[in-house]
Short mmCIF file of C-alpha atoms (C1' of nucleotides) in Angstrom, two decimals:
data_model
loop_
_atom_site.label_atom_id
_atom_site.label_comp_id
_atom_site.label_asym_id
_atom_site.label_seq_id
_atom_site.Cartn_x
_atom_site.Cartn_y
_atom_site.Cartn_z
CA MET A 1 -23.80 -29.14 18.86
CA ILE A 2 -23.70 -29.64 14.92
CA LYS A 3 -20.22 -29.05 13.63
CA TYR A 4 -18.24 -29.38 10.24
CA SER A 5 -17.51 -33.20 10.19
CA SER A 6 -14.42 -34.54 9.24
CA GLN A 7 -12.47 -31.46 8.75
CA ASN A 8 -8.77 -30.84 10.08
CA ARG A 9 -8.64 -28.67 13.01
CA MET A 10 -5.44 -26.58 13.79
CA LEU A 11 -3.66 -24.45 16.24
CA VAL A 12 -3.64 -20.76 14.99
CA ALA A 13 -1.12 -18.20 16.73
CA VAL A 14 -0.67 -14.60 16.65
CA ASP A 15 3.23 -13.48 16.49
CA CYS A 16 3.95 -9.77 17.02
CA ILE A 17 6.84 -7.78 15.45
CA ILE A 18 7.42 -5.11 17.55
CA PHE A 19 9.19 -2.04 16.29
CA GLY A 20 10.91 0.65 17.99
CA PHE A 21 13.34 3.66 17.68
CA ASP A 22 15.52 4.93 20.14
CA GLY A 23 16.45 8.17 18.17
CA THR A 24 19.38 6.59 16.32
CA ASP A 25 18.42 3.33 15.58
CA TYR A 26 15.58 0.61 14.79
CA LYS A 27 15.00 -1.93 17.45
CA VAL A 28 12.85 -5.07 17.73
CA LEU A 29 11.79 -6.80 21.05
CA LEU A 30 12.34 -10.19 21.27
CA ILE A 31 11.87 -12.81 24.05
CA GLN A 32 13.60 -15.96 25.13
CA ARG A 33 10.85 -18.42 24.50
CA GLY A 34 9.94 -20.29 27.59
CA PHE A 35 8.95 -23.72 26.42
CA ALA A 36 9.95 -26.45 24.06
CA PRO A 37 10.77 -26.83 21.48
CA GLU A 38 13.59 -24.10 20.90
CA LYS A 39 13.45 -23.36 24.78
CA GLU A 40 15.84 -20.23 25.47
CA LYS A 41 16.18 -19.38 21.78
CA TRP A 42 15.15 -15.74 20.82
CA SER A 43 11.96 -15.41 19.22
CA LEU A 44 9.01 -12.87 18.83
CA MET A 45 6.37 -12.44 21.21
CA GLY A 46 3.56 -14.94 20.27
CA GLY A 47 0.70 -16.77 21.68
CA PHE A 48 -1.91 -19.24 20.41
CA VAL A 49 -5.53 -17.89 19.68
CA GLN A 50 -8.20 -18.87 22.38
CA GLU A 51 -11.44 -20.06 21.78
CA LYS A 52 -13.34 -16.73 22.22
CA GLU A 53 -11.08 -14.17 20.82
CA SER A 54 -10.70 -12.87 17.51
CA LEU A 55 -7.00 -12.76 16.16
CA GLU A 56 -7.04 -8.77 16.84
CA GLN A 57 -7.78 -9.36 20.67
CA ALA A 58 -5.43 -12.35 20.58
CA ALA A 59 -2.27 -9.61 19.40
CA ASP A 60 -3.40 -7.03 21.98
CA ARG A 61 -3.43 -9.55 24.58
CA VAL A 62 -0.15 -10.83 24.03
CA LEU A 63 1.50 -7.55 23.10
CA LYS A 64 -0.28 -6.35 26.58
CA GLN A 65 1.41 -9.51 28.40
CA LEU A 66 4.84 -8.62 27.23
CA THR A 67 4.76 -4.66 27.28
CA GLY A 68 2.31 -3.73 29.59
CA LEU A 69 1.30 -1.46 27.03
CA LYS A 70 -2.25 -1.00 25.51
CA ASN A 71 -3.80 1.27 22.46
CA VAL A 72 -0.70 0.24 20.71
CA TYR A 73 -0.47 0.66 16.94
CA LEU A 74 -1.14 -2.81 15.65
CA GLU A 75 -1.85 -3.97 12.38
CA GLN A 76 -2.16 -7.33 10.85
CA LEU A 77 0.66 -8.32 8.54
CA GLN A 78 0.25 -11.54 6.88
CA ALA A 79 -0.30 -15.19 7.46
CA PHE A 80 2.49 -17.67 7.62
CA SER A 81 1.24 -21.07 6.89
CA GLU A 82 3.70 -23.42 5.69
CA PRO A 83 2.44 -26.97 7.15
CA ASP A 84 5.80 -27.67 8.69
CA ARG A 85 6.91 -24.19 9.82
CA ASP A 86 6.88 -25.48 13.54
CA PRO A 87 8.49 -28.94 14.36
CA ILE A 88 6.12 -30.11 16.74
CA GLU A 89 2.56 -29.52 15.23
CA ARG A 90 0.98 -27.53 12.42
CA VAL A 91 0.35 -23.95 13.58
CA ILE A 92 -1.00 -21.15 11.43
CA ALA A 93 0.75 -17.83 12.41
CA MET A 94 -0.90 -14.41 11.89
CA ALA A 95 2.12 -11.99 12.09
CA TYR A 96 1.05 -8.78 13.35
CA VAL A 97 3.34 -5.58 13.16
CA ALA A 98 3.64 -2.97 16.44
CA LEU A 99 4.95 0.28 16.70
CA ILE A 100 5.58 1.45 20.03
CA ASP A 101 7.33 4.28 21.79
CA ILE A 102 10.44 2.69 23.15
CA HIS A 103 10.69 4.96 26.21
CA LYS A 104 7.00 4.63 27.22
CA TYR A 105 8.02 0.82 27.38
CA GLU A 106 11.10 1.13 29.52
CA GLN A 107 9.67 1.76 32.30
CA GLN A 108 6.89 -1.22 32.10
CA ILE A 109 9.21 -4.11 31.24
CA ASN A 110 7.97 -7.35 32.11
CA ASP A 111 10.49 -9.75 33.17
CA ASP A 112 8.70 -12.78 33.11
CA PHE A 113 9.58 -13.04 29.58
CA HIS A 114 13.28 -12.30 29.20
CA ALA A 115 12.39 -9.38 26.86
CA ARG A 116 15.29 -7.66 25.13
CA TRP A 117 15.73 -4.74 22.61
CA PHE A 118 17.74 -5.98 19.52
CA LEU A 119 19.18 -3.76 16.61
CA LEU A 120 17.45 -4.36 13.94
CA ARG A 121 20.48 -4.75 11.89
CA GLU A 122 21.87 -7.26 14.64
CA LEU A 123 19.28 -9.70 15.11
CA PRO A 124 19.95 -12.87 16.69
CA LYS A 125 19.05 -16.27 14.97
CA LEU A 126 15.05 -16.72 15.60
CA ILE A 127 13.07 -19.87 15.92
CA PHE A 128 11.13 -20.87 13.13
CA ASP A 129 10.45 -18.72 10.13
CA HIS A 130 10.60 -15.52 12.41
CA ALA A 131 13.25 -14.07 10.70
CA GLN A 132 11.24 -14.09 7.76
CA MET A 133 8.28 -12.52 9.55
CA VAL A 134 10.75 -9.83 10.62
CA ASP A 135 11.86 -9.29 7.24
CA THR A 136 8.43 -9.15 5.71
CA ALA A 137 7.11 -6.43 8.36
CA LEU A 138 10.05 -4.39 7.67
CA GLN A 139 9.24 -4.37 3.85
CA ARG A 140 5.46 -3.58 4.83
CA LEU A 141 6.62 -0.88 7.37
CA ARG A 142 8.89 0.81 4.49
CA TYR A 143 6.06 0.94 2.32
CA LYS A 144 3.31 1.98 4.44
CA ALA A 145 5.41 4.70 6.10
CA ALA A 146 6.19 6.38 2.51
CA PHE A 147 2.69 7.41 2.33
CA HIS A 148 1.32 7.27 5.96
CA PRO A 149 2.42 8.92 8.88
CA ILE A 150 3.02 5.68 10.70
CA LEU A 151 6.36 6.40 12.37
CA PHE A 152 4.74 8.77 14.78
CA GLU A 153 3.78 6.11 16.41
CA LEU A 154 7.34 5.31 17.40
CA LEU A 155 8.18 8.45 19.06
CA PRO A 156 7.03 10.33 22.29
CA GLU A 157 4.50 12.70 22.61
CA LYS A 158 7.00 15.58 21.99
CA PHE A 159 9.61 15.25 19.41
CA THR A 160 11.96 17.59 17.21
CA LEU A 161 12.28 17.67 13.55
CA PRO A 162 15.49 16.28 13.48
CA GLN A 163 14.45 13.37 15.70
CA LEU A 164 11.77 12.94 13.02
CA GLN A 165 13.95 13.15 10.21
CA ALA A 166 16.41 10.47 11.37
CA MET A 167 13.90 8.25 12.03
CA TYR A 168 12.97 8.41 8.16
CA GLU A 169 16.42 8.33 7.25
CA GLY A 170 17.13 5.34 9.38
CA LEU A 171 14.32 3.54 7.60
CA TYR A 172 15.01 3.99 4.15
CA ASP A 173 19.23 3.97 4.95
CA THR A 174 19.25 7.50 3.14
CA LYS A 175 20.14 11.31 3.97
CA ILE A 176 17.47 13.93 3.55
CA ASP A 177 17.55 17.64 2.73
CA LYS A 178 16.39 19.10 5.87
CA ARG A 179 15.01 21.92 4.23
CA ASN A 180 12.85 20.21 1.94
CA PHE A 181 12.00 17.70 4.94
CA SER A 182 10.66 20.25 7.23
CA ARG A 183 8.92 22.29 4.31
CA LYS A 184 7.14 18.74 3.46
CA VAL A 185 6.09 17.75 7.10
CA LEU A 186 5.06 21.17 8.06
CA SER A 187 2.96 21.61 5.22
CA THR A 188 0.68 18.92 6.34
CA ASN A 189 -0.36 20.89 9.37
CA LEU A 190 -0.14 17.62 11.23
CA LEU A 191 2.35 19.25 13.66
CA ILE A 192 2.05 21.77 16.34
CA LYS A 193 4.76 23.90 17.41
CA GLU A 194 5.74 23.78 21.18
CA GLN A 195 7.51 26.38 23.07
CA GLU A 196 10.08 24.37 24.87
CA LYS A 197 13.25 23.22 23.14
CA ASP A 198 15.01 19.95 23.43
CA LYS A 199 18.31 20.91 24.34
CA SER A 200 19.69 17.32 24.54
CA SER A 201 21.44 16.97 21.37
CA SER A 202 22.70 20.81 20.58
CA LYS A 203 23.35 23.99 21.98
CA LYS A 204 21.10 26.08 20.16
CA GLY A 205 18.21 23.42 20.96
CA ALA A 206 15.48 22.08 18.64
CA PHE A 207 11.88 23.01 19.02
CA TYR A 208 9.29 20.19 20.10
CA TYR A 209 6.48 19.21 17.91
CA SER A 210 3.39 17.22 18.74
CA ILE A 211 1.08 15.88 16.75
CA ASP A 212 -2.18 17.62 15.62
CA LYS A 213 -4.61 14.33 16.88
CA GLU A 214 -7.25 15.96 14.61
CA HIS A 215 -5.42 16.13 11.32
CA TYR A 216 -3.90 13.04 12.01
CA LYS A 217 -7.02 10.95 11.94
CA GLU A 218 -7.98 12.90 8.93
CA LYS A 219 -4.54 12.45 6.97
CA PHE A 220 -3.86 9.32 7.99
CA GLU A 221 -5.48 7.75 4.84
CA SER A 222 -4.39 10.46 2.61
CA LEU A 223 -1.09 10.18 1.14
CA LEU A 224 1.96 11.74 2.12
CA ASN A 225 5.34 12.22 0.52
CA PHE A 226 8.14 12.51 2.99
CA VAL A 227 10.42 10.70 1.37
CA PRO A 228 12.16 11.50 -1.60
CA LYS A 229 10.83 9.96 -4.55
CA THR A 230 14.25 8.69 -5.52
CA GLU A 231 14.24 6.41 -2.65
CA ILE A 232 11.09 4.69 -3.10
CA THR A 233 11.04 3.29 -6.48
CA ALA A 234 11.76 0.01 -5.33
CA LEU A 235 9.50 -0.64 -2.88
CA ASN A 236 7.42 -3.99 -3.11
CA GLU A 237 4.13 -4.87 -2.34
CA MET B 1 4.11 -37.51 18.94
CA ILE B 2 4.53 -34.19 20.94
CA LYS B 3 1.81 -31.82 20.64
CA TYR B 4 1.30 -28.47 22.40
CA SER B 5 -0.94 -29.68 24.73
CA SER B 6 -4.57 -28.07 26.11
CA GLN B 7 -4.81 -25.55 23.36
CA ASN B 8 -7.63 -24.87 21.44
CA ARG B 9 -7.45 -26.20 17.78
CA MET B 10 -9.62 -24.34 15.01
CA LEU B 11 -10.93 -24.65 11.57
CA VAL B 12 -9.09 -22.52 8.89
CA ALA B 13 -10.90 -21.80 5.97
CA VAL B 14 -9.75 -19.52 2.76
CA ASP B 15 -12.28 -17.46 0.94
CA CYS B 16 -11.74 -16.05 -2.54
CA ILE B 17 -13.07 -12.74 -3.54
CA ILE B 18 -12.89 -13.49 -7.58
CA PHE B 19 -12.92 -9.93 -9.49
CA GLY B 20 -13.40 -9.56 -13.08
CA PHE B 21 -14.28 -6.73 -15.55
CA ASP B 22 -16.26 -7.12 -18.77
CA GLY B 23 -15.47 -4.14 -20.31
CA THR B 24 -17.78 -1.99 -18.71
CA ASP B 25 -18.94 -3.42 -15.15
CA TYR B 26 -16.63 -5.07 -12.40
CA LYS B 27 -17.86 -8.19 -11.55
CA VAL B 28 -17.78 -10.89 -8.54
CA LEU B 29 -17.93 -14.59 -9.03
CA LEU B 30 -20.18 -15.73 -6.37
CA ILE B 31 -21.32 -19.45 -5.82
CA GLN B 32 -24.54 -21.10 -4.21
CA ARG B 33 -23.34 -22.87 -1.17
CA GLY B 34 -23.68 -26.41 -1.33
CA PHE B 35 -24.12 -27.32 2.14
CA ALA B 36 -25.54 -26.32 5.59
CA PRO B 37 -25.76 -23.83 6.94
CA GLU B 38 -26.80 -21.05 4.41
CA LYS B 39 -27.30 -23.56 2.07
CA GLU B 40 -28.28 -22.30 -1.50
CA LYS B 41 -27.44 -18.69 -0.33
CA TRP B 42 -24.69 -16.94 -2.13
CA SER B 43 -21.19 -17.31 -0.99
CA LEU B 44 -17.50 -16.51 -1.75
CA MET B 45 -15.81 -19.61 -3.00
CA GLY B 46 -13.89 -21.15 -0.26
CA GLY B 47 -12.76 -24.15 1.51
CA PHE B 48 -11.01 -25.66 4.50
CA VAL B 49 -7.21 -25.42 4.64
CA GLN B 50 -6.11 -29.11 4.62
CA GLU B 51 -3.70 -30.86 6.67
CA LYS B 52 -0.67 -30.62 4.30
CA GLU B 53 -1.14 -27.51 2.57
CA SER B 54 -0.39 -24.00 2.99
CA LEU B 55 -3.06 -21.17 3.15
CA GLU B 56 -1.93 -20.05 -0.61
CA GLN B 57 -1.91 -23.71 -2.00
CA ALA B 58 -5.86 -23.89 -0.42
CA ALA B 59 -6.54 -20.81 -2.31
CA ASP B 60 -5.13 -22.05 -5.44
CA ARG B 61 -6.90 -24.93 -5.20
CA VAL B 62 -10.26 -23.66 -4.34
CA LEU B 63 -9.90 -21.34 -7.35
CA LYS B 64 -8.86 -23.98 -9.53
CA GLN B 65 -11.76 -26.17 -8.62
CA LEU B 66 -14.24 -23.45 -9.36
CA THR B 67 -12.94 -21.64 -12.51
CA GLY B 68 -10.18 -24.48 -13.72
CA LEU B 69 -7.61 -21.78 -13.81
CA LYS B 70 -4.41 -22.01 -12.55
CA ASN B 71 -1.43 -19.34 -12.24
CA VAL B 72 -4.29 -16.66 -11.49
CA TYR B 73 -3.22 -13.50 -9.74
CA LEU B 74 -3.94 -13.98 -6.36
CA GLU B 75 -3.32 -12.21 -3.02
CA GLN B 76 -3.60 -12.82 0.80
CA LEU B 77 -6.13 -9.98 1.76
CA GLN B 78 -6.67 -10.31 5.55
CA ALA B 79 -7.98 -12.59 8.16
CA PHE B 80 -11.30 -12.52 9.32
CA SER B 81 -11.64 -13.88 12.90
CA GLU B 82 -14.64 -12.77 14.97
CA PRO B 83 -15.20 -16.20 17.06
CA ASP B 84 -18.95 -16.26 16.16
CA ARG B 85 -18.67 -15.43 12.35
CA ASP B 86 -19.59 -19.09 11.27
CA PRO B 87 -22.71 -19.78 13.55
CA ILE B 88 -21.78 -23.51 13.52
CA GLU B 89 -18.52 -23.81 14.72
CA ARG B 90 -15.60 -21.18 15.07
CA VAL B 91 -13.92 -20.91 11.59
CA ILE B 92 -10.84 -18.28 10.91
CA ALA B 93 -11.34 -17.37 7.22
CA MET B 94 -8.40 -15.70 5.37
CA ALA B 95 -9.67 -14.06 2.45
CA TYR B 96 -7.79 -14.13 -0.71
CA VAL B 97 -8.39 -11.74 -3.77
CA ALA B 98 -7.98 -13.01 -7.09
CA LEU B 99 -8.04 -11.12 -10.37
CA ILE B 100 -9.27 -13.14 -13.64
CA ASP B 101 -9.72 -12.34 -17.30
CA ILE B 102 -13.63 -12.79 -17.24
CA HIS B 103 -13.43 -14.29 -21.14
CA LYS B 104 -10.94 -16.62 -20.16
CA TYR B 105 -12.91 -17.94 -17.37
CA GLU B 106 -16.02 -18.22 -19.23
CA GLN B 107 -15.02 -21.35 -21.32
CA GLN B 108 -14.23 -23.34 -18.53
CA ILE B 109 -17.16 -23.02 -16.00
CA ASN B 110 -17.40 -25.25 -13.55
CA ASP B 111 -21.44 -26.02 -13.28
CA ASP B 112 -20.92 -28.18 -10.19
CA PHE B 113 -20.91 -25.18 -7.92
CA HIS B 114 -23.53 -22.83 -9.44
CA ALA B 115 -21.49 -20.09 -9.95
CA ARG B 116 -22.47 -17.07 -11.59
CA TRP B 117 -21.02 -13.55 -12.00
CA PHE B 118 -22.63 -10.60 -10.33
CA LEU B 119 -22.34 -6.63 -10.88
CA LEU B 120 -19.94 -5.58 -7.96
CA ARG B 121 -22.78 -2.74 -7.38
CA GLU B 122 -25.38 -5.57 -7.39
CA LEU B 123 -24.33 -8.23 -5.12
CA PRO B 124 -26.73 -10.36 -3.41
CA LYS B 125 -26.85 -10.69 0.13
CA LEU B 126 -23.95 -12.76 1.17
CA ILE B 127 -23.35 -15.58 4.13
CA PHE B 128 -21.84 -14.56 7.13
CA ASP B 129 -19.40 -11.79 6.85
CA HIS B 130 -18.40 -12.35 3.05
CA ALA B 131 -19.88 -9.00 2.25
CA GLN B 132 -17.63 -6.99 4.45
CA MET B 133 -14.68 -9.30 3.12
CA VAL B 134 -15.77 -7.98 -0.78
CA ASP B 135 -15.81 -4.76 0.62
CA THR B 136 -12.40 -5.09 2.48
CA ALA B 137 -11.01 -6.39 -1.05
CA LEU B 138 -12.65 -3.58 -2.86
CA GLN B 139 -10.85 -1.10 -1.14
CA ARG B 140 -7.77 -2.83 -1.43
CA LEU B 141 -7.84 -3.32 -5.04
CA ARG B 142 -8.68 0.36 -4.97
CA TYR B 143 -5.47 1.23 -2.97
CA LYS B 144 -3.06 -1.09 -4.76
CA ALA B 145 -4.00 -0.18 -8.61
CA ALA B 146 -3.51 3.16 -7.68
CA PHE B 147 0.29 2.56 -7.78
CA HIS B 148 0.82 -1.00 -9.44
CA PRO B 149 -0.12 -2.36 -12.68
CA ILE B 150 -2.16 -5.27 -11.22
CA LEU B 151 -5.51 -4.19 -13.13
CA PHE B 152 -4.01 -5.77 -16.37
CA GLU B 153 -4.65 -9.06 -14.89
CA LEU B 154 -8.28 -8.61 -15.64
CA LEU B 155 -7.95 -7.89 -19.47
CA PRO B 156 -7.19 -10.62 -21.79
CA GLU B 157 -3.62 -10.65 -23.61
CA LYS B 158 -4.52 -8.26 -26.11
CA PHE B 159 -6.66 -5.14 -24.98
CA THR B 160 -7.25 -1.68 -26.52
CA LEU B 161 -6.59 1.58 -24.28
CA PRO B 162 -10.19 2.56 -24.30
CA GLN B 163 -10.88 -0.89 -22.53
CA LEU B 164 -7.94 0.17 -20.22
CA GLN B 165 -9.04 3.40 -19.40
CA ALA B 166 -12.60 2.29 -18.99
CA MET B 167 -11.09 -0.31 -16.31
CA TYR B 168 -9.75 2.54 -14.42
CA GLU B 169 -12.47 4.71 -14.75
CA GLY B 170 -14.84 2.21 -13.63
CA LEU B 171 -12.75 1.23 -10.33
CA TYR B 172 -12.59 4.98 -9.29
CA ASP B 173 -15.92 6.10 -10.38
CA THR B 174 -14.66 8.83 -12.29
CA LYS B 175 -13.87 10.22 -15.87
CA ILE B 176 -10.26 10.48 -16.72
CA ASP B 177 -8.75 12.81 -19.64
CA LYS B 178 -7.74 10.24 -22.55
CA ARG B 179 -5.16 12.16 -23.58
CA ASN B 180 -3.09 12.21 -20.16
CA PHE B 181 -4.13 8.80 -19.83
CA SER B 182 -2.64 7.28 -22.80
CA ARG B 183 0.52 9.47 -22.49
CA LYS B 184 0.98 8.40 -18.74
CA VAL B 185 0.28 4.62 -19.48
CA LEU B 186 2.67 4.42 -22.69
CA SER B 187 5.40 6.44 -20.98
CA THR B 188 6.03 3.53 -18.69
CA ASN B 189 6.76 1.33 -21.81
CA LEU B 190 4.66 -1.44 -20.39
CA LEU B 191 2.69 -1.65 -23.41
CA ILE B 192 3.27 -3.10 -26.83
CA LYS B 193 1.29 -1.64 -29.80
CA GLU B 194 0.17 -4.40 -31.68
CA GLN B 195 -0.82 -4.45 -35.64
CA GLU B 196 -4.34 -5.07 -35.34
CA LYS B 197 -7.31 -3.23 -34.28
CA ASP B 198 -10.49 -3.87 -32.55
CA LYS B 199 -13.46 -2.82 -34.39
CA SER B 200 -16.01 -4.48 -32.28
CA SER B 201 -16.53 -0.65 -30.57
CA SER B 202 -16.12 1.80 -32.96
CA LYS B 203 -16.01 2.05 -36.69
CA LYS B 204 -12.30 3.49 -36.91
CA GLY B 205 -11.02 0.51 -34.65
CA ALA B 206 -8.74 0.96 -31.51
CA PHE B 207 -5.15 -0.55 -31.52
CA TYR B 208 -4.72 -3.60 -29.48
CA TYR B 209 -1.65 -3.72 -26.97
CA SER B 210 -0.18 -6.20 -25.40
CA ILE B 211 1.92 -6.42 -22.05
CA ASP B 212 5.78 -6.35 -22.20
CA LYS B 213 6.09 -8.93 -19.77
CA GLU B 214 9.79 -8.14 -19.00
CA HIS B 215 9.36 -4.61 -18.19
CA TYR B 216 6.12 -5.86 -16.35
CA LYS B 217 8.07 -7.89 -13.68
CA GLU B 218 10.08 -5.10 -13.02
CA LYS B 219 7.84 -2.06 -12.94
CA PHE B 220 5.47 -4.20 -10.86
CA GLU B 221 6.93 -3.13 -7.70
CA SER B 222 7.61 0.56 -8.82
CA LEU B 223 5.18 3.32 -8.33
CA LEU B 224 2.68 4.05 -11.13
CA ASN B 225 0.58 7.03 -11.24
CA PHE B 226 -2.22 6.16 -13.80
CA VAL B 227 -4.98 7.59 -12.00
CA PRO B 228 -5.20 11.54 -11.20
CA LYS B 229 -4.18 12.59 -7.72
CA THR B 230 -7.56 14.32 -7.05
CA GLU B 231 -9.20 10.94 -7.36
CA ILE B 232 -6.69 9.01 -4.77
CA THR B 233 -6.62 11.41 -1.84
CA ALA B 234 -9.00 9.32 0.30
CA LEU B 235 -7.63 5.68 -0.30
CA ASN B 236 -7.05 3.92 2.81
CA GLU B 237 -4.61 1.43 4.17
"C1'" DC C 1 34.75 33.14 20.45
"C1'" DC C 2 33.91 29.04 18.14
"C1'" DA C 3 31.93 24.53 17.41
"C1'" DA C 4 27.95 22.01 16.49
"C1'" DA C 5 23.39 21.81 15.31
"C1'" DA C 6 19.04 24.14 13.87
"C1'" DG C 7 16.45 26.78 10.91
"C1'" DT C 8 15.34 29.14 6.99
"C1'" DG C 9 14.40 30.79 0.71
"C1'" DT C 10 15.32 30.65 -4.13
"C1'" DT C 11 15.81 28.71 -8.10
"C1'" DC C 12 15.37 25.36 -11.74
"C1'" DA C 13 13.31 20.46 -13.51
"C1'" DT C 14 9.92 17.42 -13.28
"C1'" DT C 15 5.37 16.03 -13.66
"C1'" DG C 16 0.44 16.47 -13.73
"C1'" DT C 17 -3.52 18.73 -15.64
"C1'" DA C 18 -6.56 21.39 -18.54
"C1'" DC C 19 -8.04 21.49 -23.05
"C1'" DA C 20 -9.96 20.98 -28.62
"C1'" DC C 21 -9.20 19.39 -32.82
"C1'" DC C 22 -8.63 16.01 -36.73
"C1'" DC C 23 -9.05 10.85 -38.34
"C1'" DA C 24 -11.14 6.57 -39.88
"C1'" DT C 25 -14.99 4.29 -41.34
"C1'" DG C 26 -19.47 1.41 -41.56
"C1'" DA C 27 -23.89 2.50 -42.06
"C1'" DT D 1 -22.06 12.21 -45.89
"C1'" DC D 2 -22.35 11.91 -41.42
"C1'" DA D 3 -21.86 10.23 -36.83
"C1'" DT D 4 -19.18 7.93 -33.65
"C1'" DG D 5 -15.20 6.69 -31.10
"C1'" DG D 6 -10.09 6.72 -31.78
"C1'" DG D 7 -5.95 9.55 -31.30
"C1'" DT D 8 -2.96 13.19 -30.61
"C1'" DG D 9 -0.25 18.23 -28.70
"C1'" DT D 10 0.46 22.08 -26.35
"C1'" DA D 11 0.62 25.49 -22.58
"C1'" DC D 12 0.46 26.44 -17.78
"C1'" DA D 13 0.21 24.99 -12.93
"C1'" DA D 14 1.93 22.49 -9.23
"C1'" DT D 15 5.40 19.69 -6.94
"C1'" DG D 16 9.95 18.18 -5.96
"C1'" DA D 17 14.80 18.66 -5.89
"C1'" DA D 18 18.87 21.00 -5.48
"C1'" DC D 19 21.48 24.06 -3.09
"C1'" DA D 20 24.08 27.85 1.31
"C1'" DC D 21 24.23 30.95 4.54
"C1'" DT D 22 22.71 32.92 9.45
"C1'" DT D 23 21.39 32.07 14.15
"C1'" DT D 24 21.98 30.20 18.84
"C1'" DT D 25 24.53 29.07 22.75
"C1'" DG D 26 27.39 25.99 25.94
"C1'" DG D 27 31.95 25.16 26.48
#
DNA sequence: CCAAAAGTGTTCATTGTACACCCATGA
DNA sequence: TCATGGGTGTACAATGAACACTTTTGG
């Protein structure tokens, strides 16, 4: 078989930055690396790209291995390619960002990997350039969530407006006026009000909402504006 | 030397989508591929990533080889990784978008590569998945230019407001009111009015403007709004 | 009955859009 | 002098932001 001769072949890996939200805080799912180098150090979930799979397939596979979840929100972030980022051998890493419902995951935890959720604000030291990957992923999440309804991916099927608001407030580390917030969110027609209330966090209870999947697909590409302008003046990218 | 054993190594390439604007139309710089397969077919400028260089360095190198230009606007687009996208052998491609001043380039054309500018609307058939790369690059450019002043990278040092407006109109295939446009653009304080006029396209002449580099860096990350809202409701990503 | 969180409306400020006329000049 | 493209200002509409009180109910 013909090949491109005298060219340099290298390992390609995918690394997943897996975000979750527990109602109060953002979390990142990390594993204790099972092989050298940096064995037992905390790391993003990753793996080498196999011969017959695309990067997306590799990321899906890695994510499934760790969480048992399929059809998860997964987006290519960017490549990390410094020649010596891995001391053993050159590895080009494609970082992927995943957003998952932390509760859905809890039931299917895969103990093979010694996985653990860490508070985003209290991450341990990570191997290689993984801290930088998390950092870049967070910036991207802030940027994208300001315009597109991706944060819904972090919530269960049914959620309340106060929960939703807390999620936005957490991401931008700010307080949002709840009157303005609910008006904006509801005006998109993205949400369907349910009958039941969630009484877990107040006596009065807060109505559950769910996503209108039709509108969600349509509106995904359009530009939303849940976050006050004053909070998004310094977004990069 | 230790290596990750029994893993599959593969070729990694960078491909550059090089956009230019000639005052009226958007163009893409293509080359006639000099080696098999698909020899003499039109292709994006690309090259294999070498052992000691990052992807960014590889993209810089490739761009310099073709255009002679350094310090060009260059941004990682995304990976294209279908296992059989190249029939010879598996190659993971990282696409990069470059924006260059078409006139600055003209003087330094490198004939080794049989490069030619093509109208964006009249591209020839491209090899492999390069047409898809151009497509994705264009979408990204439309998205990003709606919020960030990147299109200035396509213009020479001095340019006129009508030129600038034509560039935006071309990208979104729309007409913009010149009164509103100039008010918006000038309100950013990104532009410095020069003394001279460009008389090449009218008798009265249009004043030249240049970029205020200080403000440019600051404002780059902030969100602009040169394009009417009605035109940017269907942007993806 | 009261503490705690949920829900809701109005006013004002800012921003965006539509729109039409005069200006300068080379031919 | 006139045809061509450049430059400018105003009025209205839409959007966003600030702000406070009432409702519900478990304890």
